[in-house]
Short mmCIF file of C-alpha atoms and ligand atoms in Angstrom, two decimals:
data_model
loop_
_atom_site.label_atom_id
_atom_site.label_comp_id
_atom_site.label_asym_id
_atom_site.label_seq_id
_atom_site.Cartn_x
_atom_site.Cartn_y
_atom_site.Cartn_z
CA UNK K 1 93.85 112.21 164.36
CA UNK K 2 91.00 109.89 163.56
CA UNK K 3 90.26 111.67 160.73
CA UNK K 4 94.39 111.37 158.91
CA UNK K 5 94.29 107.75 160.64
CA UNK K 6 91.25 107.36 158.16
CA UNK K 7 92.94 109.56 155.25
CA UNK K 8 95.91 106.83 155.61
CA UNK K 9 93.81 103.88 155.79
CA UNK K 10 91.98 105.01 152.77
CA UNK K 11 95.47 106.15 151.01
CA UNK K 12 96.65 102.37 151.93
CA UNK K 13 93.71 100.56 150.76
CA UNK K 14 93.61 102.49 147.18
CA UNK K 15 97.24 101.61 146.69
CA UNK K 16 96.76 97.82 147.86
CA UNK K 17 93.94 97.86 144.91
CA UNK K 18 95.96 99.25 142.40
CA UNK K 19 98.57 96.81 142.68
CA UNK K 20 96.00 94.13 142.65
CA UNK K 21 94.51 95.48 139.13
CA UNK K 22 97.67 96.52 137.71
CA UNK K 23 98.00 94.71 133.96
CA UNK K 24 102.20 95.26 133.48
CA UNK K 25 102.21 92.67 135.91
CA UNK K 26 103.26 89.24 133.46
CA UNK K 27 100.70 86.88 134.66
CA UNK K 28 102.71 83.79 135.71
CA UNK K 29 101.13 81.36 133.32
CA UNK K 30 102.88 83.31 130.44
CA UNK K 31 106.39 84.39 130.51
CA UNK K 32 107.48 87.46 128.82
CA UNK K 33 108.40 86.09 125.26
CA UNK K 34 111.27 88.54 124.43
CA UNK K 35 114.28 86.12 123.43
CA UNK K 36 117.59 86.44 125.46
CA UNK K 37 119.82 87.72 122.69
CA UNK K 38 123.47 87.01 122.19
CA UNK K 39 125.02 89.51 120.22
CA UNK K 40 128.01 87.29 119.46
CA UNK K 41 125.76 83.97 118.00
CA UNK K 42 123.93 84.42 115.01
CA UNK K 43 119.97 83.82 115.36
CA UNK K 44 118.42 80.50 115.43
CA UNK K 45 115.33 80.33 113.17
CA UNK K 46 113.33 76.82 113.43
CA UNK K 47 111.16 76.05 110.45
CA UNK K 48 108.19 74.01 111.31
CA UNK K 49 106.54 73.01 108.23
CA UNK K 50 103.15 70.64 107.17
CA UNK K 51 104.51 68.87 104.12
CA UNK K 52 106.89 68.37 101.35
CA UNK K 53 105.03 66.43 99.53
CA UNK K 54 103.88 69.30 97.26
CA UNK K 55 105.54 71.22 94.82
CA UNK K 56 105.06 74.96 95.92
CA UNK K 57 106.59 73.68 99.82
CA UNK K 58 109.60 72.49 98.32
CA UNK K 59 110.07 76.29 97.10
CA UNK K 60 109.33 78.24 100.01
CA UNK K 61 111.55 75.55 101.78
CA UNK K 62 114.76 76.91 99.74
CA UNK K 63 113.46 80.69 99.29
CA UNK K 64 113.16 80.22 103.46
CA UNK K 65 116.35 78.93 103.64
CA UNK K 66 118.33 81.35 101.16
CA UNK K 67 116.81 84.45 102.43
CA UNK K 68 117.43 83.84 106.75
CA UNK K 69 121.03 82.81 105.26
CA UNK K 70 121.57 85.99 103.67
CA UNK K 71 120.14 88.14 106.62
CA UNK K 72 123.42 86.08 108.38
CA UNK K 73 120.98 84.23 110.73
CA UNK K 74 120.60 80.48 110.77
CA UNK K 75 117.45 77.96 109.91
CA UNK K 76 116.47 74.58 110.69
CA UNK K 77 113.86 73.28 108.75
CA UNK K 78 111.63 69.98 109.55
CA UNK K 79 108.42 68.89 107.69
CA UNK K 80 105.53 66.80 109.18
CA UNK K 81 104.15 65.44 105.78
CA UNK K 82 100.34 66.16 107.25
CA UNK K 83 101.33 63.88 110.54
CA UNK K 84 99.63 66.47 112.80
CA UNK K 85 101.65 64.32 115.83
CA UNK K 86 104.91 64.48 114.25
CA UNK K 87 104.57 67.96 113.24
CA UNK K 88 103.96 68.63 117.86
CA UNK K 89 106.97 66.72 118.09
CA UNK K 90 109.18 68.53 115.98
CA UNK K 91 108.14 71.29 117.01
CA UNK K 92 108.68 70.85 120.73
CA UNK K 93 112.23 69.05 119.62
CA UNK K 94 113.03 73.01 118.11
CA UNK K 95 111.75 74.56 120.99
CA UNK K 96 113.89 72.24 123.27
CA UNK K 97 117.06 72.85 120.82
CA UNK K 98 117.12 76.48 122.09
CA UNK K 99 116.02 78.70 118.99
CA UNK K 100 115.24 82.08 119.00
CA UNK K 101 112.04 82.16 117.04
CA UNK K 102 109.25 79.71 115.49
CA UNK K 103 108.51 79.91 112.03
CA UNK K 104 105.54 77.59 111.38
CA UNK K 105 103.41 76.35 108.30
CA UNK K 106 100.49 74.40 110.20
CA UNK K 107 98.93 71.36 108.84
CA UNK K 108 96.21 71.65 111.17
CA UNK K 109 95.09 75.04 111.98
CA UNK K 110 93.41 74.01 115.36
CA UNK K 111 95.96 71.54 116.58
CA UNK K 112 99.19 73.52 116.38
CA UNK K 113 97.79 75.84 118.64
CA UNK K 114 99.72 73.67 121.99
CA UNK K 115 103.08 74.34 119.77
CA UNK K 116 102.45 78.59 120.45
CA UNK K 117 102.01 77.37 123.83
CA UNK K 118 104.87 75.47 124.39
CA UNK K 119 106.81 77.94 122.85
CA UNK K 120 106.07 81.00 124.27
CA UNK K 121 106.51 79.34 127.80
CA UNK K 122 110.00 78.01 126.51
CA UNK K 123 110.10 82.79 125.53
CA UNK K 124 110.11 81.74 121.95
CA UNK K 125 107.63 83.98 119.68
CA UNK K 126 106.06 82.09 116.58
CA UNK K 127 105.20 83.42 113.56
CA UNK K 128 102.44 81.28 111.31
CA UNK K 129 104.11 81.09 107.54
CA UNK K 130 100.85 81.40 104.87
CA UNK K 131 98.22 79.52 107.02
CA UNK K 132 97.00 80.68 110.10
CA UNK K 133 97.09 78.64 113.51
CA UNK K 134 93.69 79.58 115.31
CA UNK K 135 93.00 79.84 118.65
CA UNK K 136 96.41 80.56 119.81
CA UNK K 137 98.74 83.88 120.94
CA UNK K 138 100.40 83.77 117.46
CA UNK K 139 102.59 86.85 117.39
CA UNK K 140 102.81 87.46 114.02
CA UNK K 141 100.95 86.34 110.61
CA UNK K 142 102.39 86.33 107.50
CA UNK K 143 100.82 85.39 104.29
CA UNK K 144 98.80 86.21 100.51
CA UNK K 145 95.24 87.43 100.72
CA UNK K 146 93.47 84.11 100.45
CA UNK K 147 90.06 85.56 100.17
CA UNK K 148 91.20 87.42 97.18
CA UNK K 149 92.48 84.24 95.89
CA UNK K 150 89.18 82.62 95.90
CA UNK K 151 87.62 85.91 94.22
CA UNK K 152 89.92 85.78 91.62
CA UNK K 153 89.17 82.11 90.62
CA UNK K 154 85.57 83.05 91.00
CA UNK K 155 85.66 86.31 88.78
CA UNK K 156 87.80 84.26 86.25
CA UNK K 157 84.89 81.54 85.95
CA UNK K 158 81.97 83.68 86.08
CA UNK K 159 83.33 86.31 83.00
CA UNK K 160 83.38 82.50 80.98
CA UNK K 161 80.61 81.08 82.45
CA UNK K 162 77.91 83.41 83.90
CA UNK K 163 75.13 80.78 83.73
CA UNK K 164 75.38 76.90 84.50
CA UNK K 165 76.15 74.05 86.54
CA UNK K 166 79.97 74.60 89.19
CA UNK K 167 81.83 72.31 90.64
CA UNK K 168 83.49 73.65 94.01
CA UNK K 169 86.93 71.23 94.96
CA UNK K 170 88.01 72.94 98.34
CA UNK K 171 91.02 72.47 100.05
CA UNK K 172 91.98 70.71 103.12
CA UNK K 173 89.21 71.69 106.23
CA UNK K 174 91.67 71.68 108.40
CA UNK K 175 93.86 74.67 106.44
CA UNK K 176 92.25 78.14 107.33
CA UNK K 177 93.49 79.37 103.71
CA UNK K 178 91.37 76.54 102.35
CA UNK K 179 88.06 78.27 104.77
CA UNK K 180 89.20 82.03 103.27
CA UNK K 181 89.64 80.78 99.93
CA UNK K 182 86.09 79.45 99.80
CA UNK K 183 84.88 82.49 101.30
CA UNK K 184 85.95 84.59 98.42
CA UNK K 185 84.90 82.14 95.77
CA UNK K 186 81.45 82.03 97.20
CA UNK K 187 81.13 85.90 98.30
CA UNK K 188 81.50 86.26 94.20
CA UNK K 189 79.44 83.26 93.43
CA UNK K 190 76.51 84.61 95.73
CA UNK K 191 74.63 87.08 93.43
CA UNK K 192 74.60 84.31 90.70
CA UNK K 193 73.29 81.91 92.73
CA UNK K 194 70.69 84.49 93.80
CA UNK K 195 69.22 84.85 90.70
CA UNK K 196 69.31 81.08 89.77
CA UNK K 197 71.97 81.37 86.98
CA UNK K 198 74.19 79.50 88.79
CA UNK K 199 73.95 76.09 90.78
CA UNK K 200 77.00 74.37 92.44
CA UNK K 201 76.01 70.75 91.62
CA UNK K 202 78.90 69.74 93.94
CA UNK K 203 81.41 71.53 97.16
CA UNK K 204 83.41 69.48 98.99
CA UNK K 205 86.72 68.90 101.10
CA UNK K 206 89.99 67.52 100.01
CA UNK K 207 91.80 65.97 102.42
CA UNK K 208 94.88 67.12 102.53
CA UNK K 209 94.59 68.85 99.22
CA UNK K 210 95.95 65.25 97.29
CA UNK K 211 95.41 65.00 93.92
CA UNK K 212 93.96 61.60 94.26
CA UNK K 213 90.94 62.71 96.92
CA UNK K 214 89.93 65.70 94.63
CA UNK K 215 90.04 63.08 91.64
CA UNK K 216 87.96 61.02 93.61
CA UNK K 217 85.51 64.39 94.60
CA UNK K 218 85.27 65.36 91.01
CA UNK K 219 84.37 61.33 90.23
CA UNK K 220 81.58 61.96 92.78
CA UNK K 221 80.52 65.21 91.31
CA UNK K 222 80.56 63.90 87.52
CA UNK K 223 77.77 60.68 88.75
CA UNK K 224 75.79 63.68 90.84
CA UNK K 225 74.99 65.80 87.47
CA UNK K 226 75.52 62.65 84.57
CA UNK K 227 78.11 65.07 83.56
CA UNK K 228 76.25 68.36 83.24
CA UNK K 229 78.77 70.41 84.34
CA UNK K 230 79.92 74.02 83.37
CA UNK K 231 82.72 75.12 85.51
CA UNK K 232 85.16 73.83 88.07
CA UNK K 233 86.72 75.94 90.64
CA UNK K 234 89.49 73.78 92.24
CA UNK K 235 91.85 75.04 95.55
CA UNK K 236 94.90 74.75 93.90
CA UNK K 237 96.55 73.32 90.55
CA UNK K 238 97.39 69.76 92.71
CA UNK K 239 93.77 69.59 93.03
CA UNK K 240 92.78 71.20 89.69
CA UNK K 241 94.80 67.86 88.37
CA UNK K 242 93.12 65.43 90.08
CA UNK K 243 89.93 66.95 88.72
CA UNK K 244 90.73 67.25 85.36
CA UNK K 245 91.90 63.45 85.54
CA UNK K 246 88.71 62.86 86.97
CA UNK K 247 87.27 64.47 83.34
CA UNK K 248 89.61 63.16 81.01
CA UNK K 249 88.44 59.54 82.17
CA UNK K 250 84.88 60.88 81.09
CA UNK K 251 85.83 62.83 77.87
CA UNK K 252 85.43 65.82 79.04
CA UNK K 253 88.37 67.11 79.60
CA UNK K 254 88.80 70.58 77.70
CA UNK K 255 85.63 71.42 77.19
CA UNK K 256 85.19 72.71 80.92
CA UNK K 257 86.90 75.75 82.01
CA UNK K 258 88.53 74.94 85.39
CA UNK K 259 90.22 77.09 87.61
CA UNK K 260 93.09 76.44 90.37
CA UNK K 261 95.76 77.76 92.26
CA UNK K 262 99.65 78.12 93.06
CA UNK K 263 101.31 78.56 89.56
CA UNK K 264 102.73 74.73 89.61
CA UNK K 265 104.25 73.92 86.65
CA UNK K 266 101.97 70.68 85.74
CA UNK K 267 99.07 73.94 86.63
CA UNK K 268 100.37 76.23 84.01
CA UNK K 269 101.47 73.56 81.37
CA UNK K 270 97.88 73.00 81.72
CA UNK K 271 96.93 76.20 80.91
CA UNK K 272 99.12 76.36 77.69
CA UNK K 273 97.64 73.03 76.13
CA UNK K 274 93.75 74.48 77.29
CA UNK K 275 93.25 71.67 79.51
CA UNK K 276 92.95 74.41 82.40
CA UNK K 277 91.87 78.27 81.81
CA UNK K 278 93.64 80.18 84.93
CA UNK K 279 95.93 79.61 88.23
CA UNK K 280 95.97 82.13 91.05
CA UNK K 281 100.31 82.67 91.09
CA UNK K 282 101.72 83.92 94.65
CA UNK K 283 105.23 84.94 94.42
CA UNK K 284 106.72 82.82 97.04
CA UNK K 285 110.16 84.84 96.80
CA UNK K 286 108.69 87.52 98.19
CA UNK K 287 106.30 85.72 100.78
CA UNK K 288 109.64 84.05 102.01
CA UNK K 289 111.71 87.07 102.20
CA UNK K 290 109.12 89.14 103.99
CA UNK K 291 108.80 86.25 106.78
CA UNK K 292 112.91 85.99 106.98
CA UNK K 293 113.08 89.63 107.58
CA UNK K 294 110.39 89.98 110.16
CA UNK K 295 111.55 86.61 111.76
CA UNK K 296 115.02 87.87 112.56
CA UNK K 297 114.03 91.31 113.41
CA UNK K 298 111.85 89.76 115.78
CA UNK K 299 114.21 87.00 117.00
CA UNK K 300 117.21 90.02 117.57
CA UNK K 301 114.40 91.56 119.74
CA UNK K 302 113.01 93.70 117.38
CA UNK K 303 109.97 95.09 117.75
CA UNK K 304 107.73 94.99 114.07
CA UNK K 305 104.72 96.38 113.28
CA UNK K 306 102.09 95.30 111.15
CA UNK K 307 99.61 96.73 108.98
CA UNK K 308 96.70 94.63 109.40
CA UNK K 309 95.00 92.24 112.07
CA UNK K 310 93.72 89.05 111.47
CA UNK K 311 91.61 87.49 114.52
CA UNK K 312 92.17 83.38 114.78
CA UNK K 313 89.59 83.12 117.49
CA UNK K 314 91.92 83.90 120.66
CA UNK K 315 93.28 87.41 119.42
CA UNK K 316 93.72 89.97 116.97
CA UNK K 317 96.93 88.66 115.25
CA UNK K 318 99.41 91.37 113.73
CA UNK K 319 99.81 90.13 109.90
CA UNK K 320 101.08 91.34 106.47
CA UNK K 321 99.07 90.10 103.75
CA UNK K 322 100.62 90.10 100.25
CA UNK K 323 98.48 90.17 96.66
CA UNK K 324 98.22 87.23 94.48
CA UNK K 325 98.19 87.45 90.92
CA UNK K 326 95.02 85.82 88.89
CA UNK K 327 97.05 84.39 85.42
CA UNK K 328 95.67 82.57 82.45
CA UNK K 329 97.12 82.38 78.51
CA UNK K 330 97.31 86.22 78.32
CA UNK K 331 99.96 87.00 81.00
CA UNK K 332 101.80 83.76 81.85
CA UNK K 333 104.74 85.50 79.91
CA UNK K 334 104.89 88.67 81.92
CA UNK K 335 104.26 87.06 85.29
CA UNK K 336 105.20 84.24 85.98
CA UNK K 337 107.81 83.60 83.44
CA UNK K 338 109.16 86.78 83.85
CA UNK K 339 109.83 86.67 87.56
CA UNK K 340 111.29 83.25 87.10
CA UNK K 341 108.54 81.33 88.92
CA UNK K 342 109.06 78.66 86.17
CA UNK K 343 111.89 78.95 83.18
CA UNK K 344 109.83 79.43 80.00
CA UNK K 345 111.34 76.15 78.55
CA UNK K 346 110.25 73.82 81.34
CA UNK K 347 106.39 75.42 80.60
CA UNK K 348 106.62 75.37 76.82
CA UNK K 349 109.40 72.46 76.45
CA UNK K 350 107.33 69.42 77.62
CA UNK K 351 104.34 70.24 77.61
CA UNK K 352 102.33 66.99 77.16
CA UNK K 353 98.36 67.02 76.03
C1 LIG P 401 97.47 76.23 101.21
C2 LIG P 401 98.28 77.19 100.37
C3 LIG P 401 98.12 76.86 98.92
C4 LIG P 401 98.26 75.39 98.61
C5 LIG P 401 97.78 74.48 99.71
C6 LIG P 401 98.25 73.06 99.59
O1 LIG P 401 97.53 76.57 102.53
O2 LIG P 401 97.86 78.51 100.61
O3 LIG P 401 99.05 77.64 98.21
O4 LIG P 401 99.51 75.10 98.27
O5 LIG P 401 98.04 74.95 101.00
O6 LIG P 401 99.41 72.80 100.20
#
């Protein structure tokens, strides 16, 4: 008798611990984010985006748009214009307006972490648009290989200019792409800086990737090295412009080869006259098409796979990460012209020096 009293005892106690250690249970801090889905509304996808105030946004705001439309699902955009506040606001304003999913282009990487908080306790899932939010239960990561951007720019520059004085203009610190992008410029960079052929006279920040602070960077870099420059590696063409101001006002503007990013028009007019040698294009139809799909798979309940993980500090985030294109002079025609990234006449039509 003892003895089964024991067996039960035992029998009870190993059950009691199982229940206490047993994971399916949803911890009550964070609710299970699978959206309540009503067949007979259409989807609700909010838009959360950093800024208009650049060219390339403006696109993937109407690619966005066009392609949730067409998958019969609906979109509400709102832009923060780098007001890291305003952009927490909106955010929560989306969450509060009852959508299905969070689509979200972060101006600050760290700071829109509270948004995937707030709203996967509201059981909305967020998926970060081309930049990363770190630290954070993102649920899905969608974007170009920005590393490979950075090696491109690099690998464009060093076949020109395998010995001499660089000129690094990053992005915005507080944009993760801008952290990848450097890595790849400087993973490329590393050997010929190992062997002394080639010194970066000058790496630094932009703020907020504005034309006017990387004017002001390249200013700084010009007084550093009396001009002795070689090569300029900037982010992207906004900031490739602001540096190549920044040489114009010192006659130099030309003679450097300088290297950006994003395919904007003023980048690859640029590139016709010579006053730039290459751009790093990212076909944004397809970026915003792949993150429409995925959103309203997702936001129907839809589980999606991903192909690759990408850790942001809290976990290993499910992402797709699409190619970019390196394009100078030789290919303009059949890339970005061809796909209709920019109409030939706008490139060729006025161009000005
Ligand atoms: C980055 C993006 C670039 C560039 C930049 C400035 O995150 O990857 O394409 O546009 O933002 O907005």
């Amino acid at each position: 008798m003892k003895s089964k009293f024991m067996t039960v005892c035992l029998f009870g106690m190993t059950m009691f611990l199982f229940a206490c250690t047993d994971n399916s249970v949803p911890k009550t801090q964070e609710p299970e984010h699978s959206p309540v889905v009503n067949e007979e509304e259409p989807v609700r996808i909010g838009f959360s985006m950093d800024t208009l105030l650049e060219e390339r946004w403006l696109k993937d705001r109407e690619l966005f748009k066009e392609a949730v439309e067409n998958l019969g699902a609906e979109v509400e955009i709102v832009a923060a214009n780098g007001d890291d506040a305003l952009q927490i606001s909106q955010a929560e304003t989306l969450i509060q307006s009852g959508i299905d999913l969070l689509v979200i282009v972060p101006h600050n990487a760290a700071a829109t972490a509270a948004i995937v908080h707030k709203a996967h306790l509201a059981g909305i899932q967020v998926i970060a648009y081309d930049r990363l939010v770190k630290n954070a239960e993102v649920d899905m990561y969608i974007s170009f290989d920005n590393e490979q951007v950075g090696k491109m720019q690099a690998e464009a520059m060093t076949a020109l200019v395998p010995k001499g004085n660089y000129v690094f203009i990053g992005g915005a610190i507080t944009d993760n792409n801008a952290h990848l992008l450097k890595k790849g410029v400087f993973k490329v960079l590393q050997p010929f800086i190992e062997s002394g052929d080639i010194h970066v006279v000058y790496d630094q920040w932009t703020k907020d990737w504005t034309p006017a602070n990387a004017q002001a960077n390249m200013e700084q870099a010009i007084r550093n090295s009396n001009g002795q420059i070689d090569a300029v590696i900037a982010a992207n063409d906004a900031t490739a412009g602001g540096a190549i101001q920044a040489l114009q006002n010192h006659g130099l503007i030309s003679q450097i080869p300088v290297a950006g990013q994003d395919a904007d028009l003023a980048g690859v007019q640029r590139i016709v006259v010579g006053t730039q040698t290459m751009t790093v294009y990212k076909p944004i139809q397809i970026l915003s098409n792949k993150v429409a799909e995925i959103a309203v798979s997702m936001a129907k309940g839809e589980i999606v796979k991903a192909d690759q993980q990408i850790n942001n500090g809290k976990k290993e985030v499910p992402s797709v990460l699409l190619p970019p294109i390196a394009v100078d002079l030789a290919n303009l025609e059949s890339t970005v012209i061809k796909d209709g990234f920019h109409a030939a006449e706008d490139i060729y039509g006025t161009v000005t020096k």
